[in-house]
PDB file of C-alpha atoms in Angstrom:
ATOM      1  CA  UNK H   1     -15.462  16.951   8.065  1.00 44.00           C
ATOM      2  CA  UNK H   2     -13.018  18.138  10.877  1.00 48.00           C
ATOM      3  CA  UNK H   3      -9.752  16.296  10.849  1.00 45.00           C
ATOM      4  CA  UNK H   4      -8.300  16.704  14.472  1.00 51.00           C
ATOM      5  CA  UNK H   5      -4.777  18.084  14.537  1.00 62.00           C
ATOM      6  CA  UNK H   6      -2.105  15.313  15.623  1.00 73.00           C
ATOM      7  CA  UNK H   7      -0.990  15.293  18.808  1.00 80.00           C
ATOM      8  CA  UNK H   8       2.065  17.248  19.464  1.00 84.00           C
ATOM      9  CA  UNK H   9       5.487  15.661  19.938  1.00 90.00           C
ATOM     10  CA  UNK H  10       7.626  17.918  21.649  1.00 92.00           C
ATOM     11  CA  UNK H  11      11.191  18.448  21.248  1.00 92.00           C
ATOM     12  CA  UNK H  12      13.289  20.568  23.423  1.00 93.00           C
ATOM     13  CA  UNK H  13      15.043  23.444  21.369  1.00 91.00           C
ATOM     14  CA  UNK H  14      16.455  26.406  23.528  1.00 93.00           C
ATOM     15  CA  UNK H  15      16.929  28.070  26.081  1.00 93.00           C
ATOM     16  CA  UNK H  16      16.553  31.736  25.971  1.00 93.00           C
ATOM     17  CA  UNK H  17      17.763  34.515  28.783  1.00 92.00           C
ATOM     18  CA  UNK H  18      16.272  37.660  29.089  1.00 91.00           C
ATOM     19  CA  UNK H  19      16.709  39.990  32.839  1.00 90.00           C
ATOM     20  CA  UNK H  20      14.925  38.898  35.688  1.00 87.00           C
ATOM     21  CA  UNK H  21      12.546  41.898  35.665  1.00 84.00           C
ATOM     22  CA  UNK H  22      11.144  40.371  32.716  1.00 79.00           C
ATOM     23  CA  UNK H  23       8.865  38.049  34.515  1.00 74.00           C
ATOM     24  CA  UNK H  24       5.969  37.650  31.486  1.00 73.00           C
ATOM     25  CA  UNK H  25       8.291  36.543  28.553  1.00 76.00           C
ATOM     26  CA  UNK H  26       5.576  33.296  28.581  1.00 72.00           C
ATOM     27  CA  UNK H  27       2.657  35.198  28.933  1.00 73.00           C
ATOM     28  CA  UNK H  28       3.366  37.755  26.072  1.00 67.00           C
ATOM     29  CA  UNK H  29       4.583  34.664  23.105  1.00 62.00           C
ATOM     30  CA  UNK H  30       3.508  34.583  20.239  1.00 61.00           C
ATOM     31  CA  UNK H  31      -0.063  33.485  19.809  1.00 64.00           C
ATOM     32  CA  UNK H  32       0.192  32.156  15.838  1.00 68.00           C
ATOM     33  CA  UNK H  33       2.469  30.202  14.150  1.00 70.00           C
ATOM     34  CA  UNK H  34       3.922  27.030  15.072  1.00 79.00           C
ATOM     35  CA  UNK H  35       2.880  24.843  17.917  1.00 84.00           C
ATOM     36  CA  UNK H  36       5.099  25.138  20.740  1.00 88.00           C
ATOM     37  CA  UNK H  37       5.827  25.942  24.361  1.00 88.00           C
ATOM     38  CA  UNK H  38       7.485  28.090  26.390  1.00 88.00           C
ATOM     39  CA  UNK H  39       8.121  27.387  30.035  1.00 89.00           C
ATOM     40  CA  UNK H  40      10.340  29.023  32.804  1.00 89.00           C
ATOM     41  CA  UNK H  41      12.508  27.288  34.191  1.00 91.00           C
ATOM     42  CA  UNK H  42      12.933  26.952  37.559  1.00 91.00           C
ATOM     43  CA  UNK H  43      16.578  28.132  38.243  1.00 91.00           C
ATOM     44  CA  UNK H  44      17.945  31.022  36.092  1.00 91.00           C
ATOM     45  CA  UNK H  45      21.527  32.726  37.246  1.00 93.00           C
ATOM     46  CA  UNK H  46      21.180  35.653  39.286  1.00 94.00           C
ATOM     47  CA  UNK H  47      19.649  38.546  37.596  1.00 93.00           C
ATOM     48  CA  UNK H  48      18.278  36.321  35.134  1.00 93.00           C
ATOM     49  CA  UNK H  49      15.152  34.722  33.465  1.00 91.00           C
ATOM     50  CA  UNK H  50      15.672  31.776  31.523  1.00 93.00           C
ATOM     51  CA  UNK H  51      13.325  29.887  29.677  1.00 92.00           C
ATOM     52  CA  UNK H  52      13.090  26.317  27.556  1.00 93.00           C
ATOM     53  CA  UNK H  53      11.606  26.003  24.544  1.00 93.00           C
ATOM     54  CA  UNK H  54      10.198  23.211  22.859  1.00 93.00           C
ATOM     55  CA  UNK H  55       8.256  22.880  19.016  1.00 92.00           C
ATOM     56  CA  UNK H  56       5.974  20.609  18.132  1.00 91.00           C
ATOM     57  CA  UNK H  57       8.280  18.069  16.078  1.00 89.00           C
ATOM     58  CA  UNK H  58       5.530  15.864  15.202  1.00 90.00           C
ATOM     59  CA  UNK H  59       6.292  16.566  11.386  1.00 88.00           C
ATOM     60  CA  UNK H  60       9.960  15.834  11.024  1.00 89.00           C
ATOM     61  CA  UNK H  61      13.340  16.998  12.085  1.00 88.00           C
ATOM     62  CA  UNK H  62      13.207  19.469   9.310  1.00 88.00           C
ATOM     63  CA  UNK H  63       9.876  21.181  10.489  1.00 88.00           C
ATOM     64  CA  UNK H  64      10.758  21.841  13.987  1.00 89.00           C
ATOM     65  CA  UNK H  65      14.555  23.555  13.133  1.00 88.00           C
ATOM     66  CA  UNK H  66      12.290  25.537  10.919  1.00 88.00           C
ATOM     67  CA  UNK H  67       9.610  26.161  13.672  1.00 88.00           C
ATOM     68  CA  UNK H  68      12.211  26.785  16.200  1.00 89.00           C
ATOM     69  CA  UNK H  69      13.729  29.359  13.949  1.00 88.00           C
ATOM     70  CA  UNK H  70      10.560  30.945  13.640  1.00 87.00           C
ATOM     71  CA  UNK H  71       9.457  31.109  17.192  1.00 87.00           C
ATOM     72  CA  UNK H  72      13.093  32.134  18.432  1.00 88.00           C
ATOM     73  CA  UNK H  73      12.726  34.997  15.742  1.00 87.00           C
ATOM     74  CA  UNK H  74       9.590  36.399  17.169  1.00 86.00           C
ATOM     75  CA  UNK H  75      11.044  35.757  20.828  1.00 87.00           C
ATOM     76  CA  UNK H  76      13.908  38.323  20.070  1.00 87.00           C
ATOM     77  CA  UNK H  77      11.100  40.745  18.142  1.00 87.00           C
ATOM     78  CA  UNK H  78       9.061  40.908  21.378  1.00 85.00           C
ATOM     79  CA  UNK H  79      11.865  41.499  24.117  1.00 85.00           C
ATOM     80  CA  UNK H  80      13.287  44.112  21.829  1.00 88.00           C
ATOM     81  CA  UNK H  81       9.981  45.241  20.754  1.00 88.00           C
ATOM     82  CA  UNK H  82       7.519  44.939  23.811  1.00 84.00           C
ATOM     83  CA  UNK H  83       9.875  44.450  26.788  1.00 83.00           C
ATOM     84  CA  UNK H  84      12.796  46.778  25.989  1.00 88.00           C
ATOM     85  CA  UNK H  85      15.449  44.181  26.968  1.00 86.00           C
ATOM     86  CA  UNK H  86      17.775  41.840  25.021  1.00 87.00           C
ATOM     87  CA  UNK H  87      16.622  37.959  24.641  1.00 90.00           C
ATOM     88  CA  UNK H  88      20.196  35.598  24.436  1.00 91.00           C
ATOM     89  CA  UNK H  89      19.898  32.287  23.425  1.00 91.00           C
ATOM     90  CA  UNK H  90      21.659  30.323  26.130  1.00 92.00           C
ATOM     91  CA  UNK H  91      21.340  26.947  24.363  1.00 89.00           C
ATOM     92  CA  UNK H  92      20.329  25.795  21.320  1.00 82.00           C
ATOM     93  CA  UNK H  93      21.476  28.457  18.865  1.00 81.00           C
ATOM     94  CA  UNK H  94      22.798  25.997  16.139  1.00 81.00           C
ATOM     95  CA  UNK H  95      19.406  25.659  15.565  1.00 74.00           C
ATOM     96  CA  UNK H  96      19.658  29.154  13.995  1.00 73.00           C
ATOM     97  CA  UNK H  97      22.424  28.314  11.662  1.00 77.00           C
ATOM     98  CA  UNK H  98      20.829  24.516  10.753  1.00 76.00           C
ATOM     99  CA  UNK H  99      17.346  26.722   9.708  1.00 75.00           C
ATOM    100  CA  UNK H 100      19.327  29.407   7.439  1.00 73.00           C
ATOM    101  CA  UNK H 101      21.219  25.819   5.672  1.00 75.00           C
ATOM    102  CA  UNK H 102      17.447  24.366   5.217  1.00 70.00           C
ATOM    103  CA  UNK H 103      16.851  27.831   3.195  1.00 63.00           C
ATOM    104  CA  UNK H 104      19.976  27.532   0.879  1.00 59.00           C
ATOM    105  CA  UNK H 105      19.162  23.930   0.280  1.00 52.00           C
TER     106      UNK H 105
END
């Protein structure tokens, strides 16, 4: 019996910057893990790409600081990784901070 997946309920979480050569940050995400998305926005400062992320928060508060940790994670691994460039998280870093106080807890 297939038991379709619930429909996602997004939640904005960050912003991320990386340099406006970097024009594929969306295209080369993460394919597994958490549901979420990653759009560009449509103005980024000069010399910059800036894009919004939202999780899937359809399971709690709880699960999408953790999925937003875990996505933001892998962001950073593939600009360093794949694009050669640094990722900065413009907005929504606490989110960061509130995922490493889920772990202690």
């Amino acid at each position: 019996m297939n038991i379709p997946a619930s429909a996602p309920l997004w939640r904005f979480m960050a912003i991320v910057e990386v340099d406006a050569a970097v024009n594929n940050l969306a295209g080369l995400r993460p394919k597994e893990g958490p549901r979420f998305q990653l759009t560009a926005c449509h103005q980024s400062p000069r010399g910059y790409a800036w894009y919004e992320l939202a999780v899937d928060g359809a399971a709690g508060e709880q699960a999408a600081i953790r999925n937003a940790h875990v996505v933001l994670r892998a962001l950073e691994r593939l600009a360093t990784d794949v694009l050669h460039t640094d990722m900065r998280i413009v907005s929504g870093a606490e989110w960061l901070e509130q995922a490493r106080n889920l772990r202690r807890a």
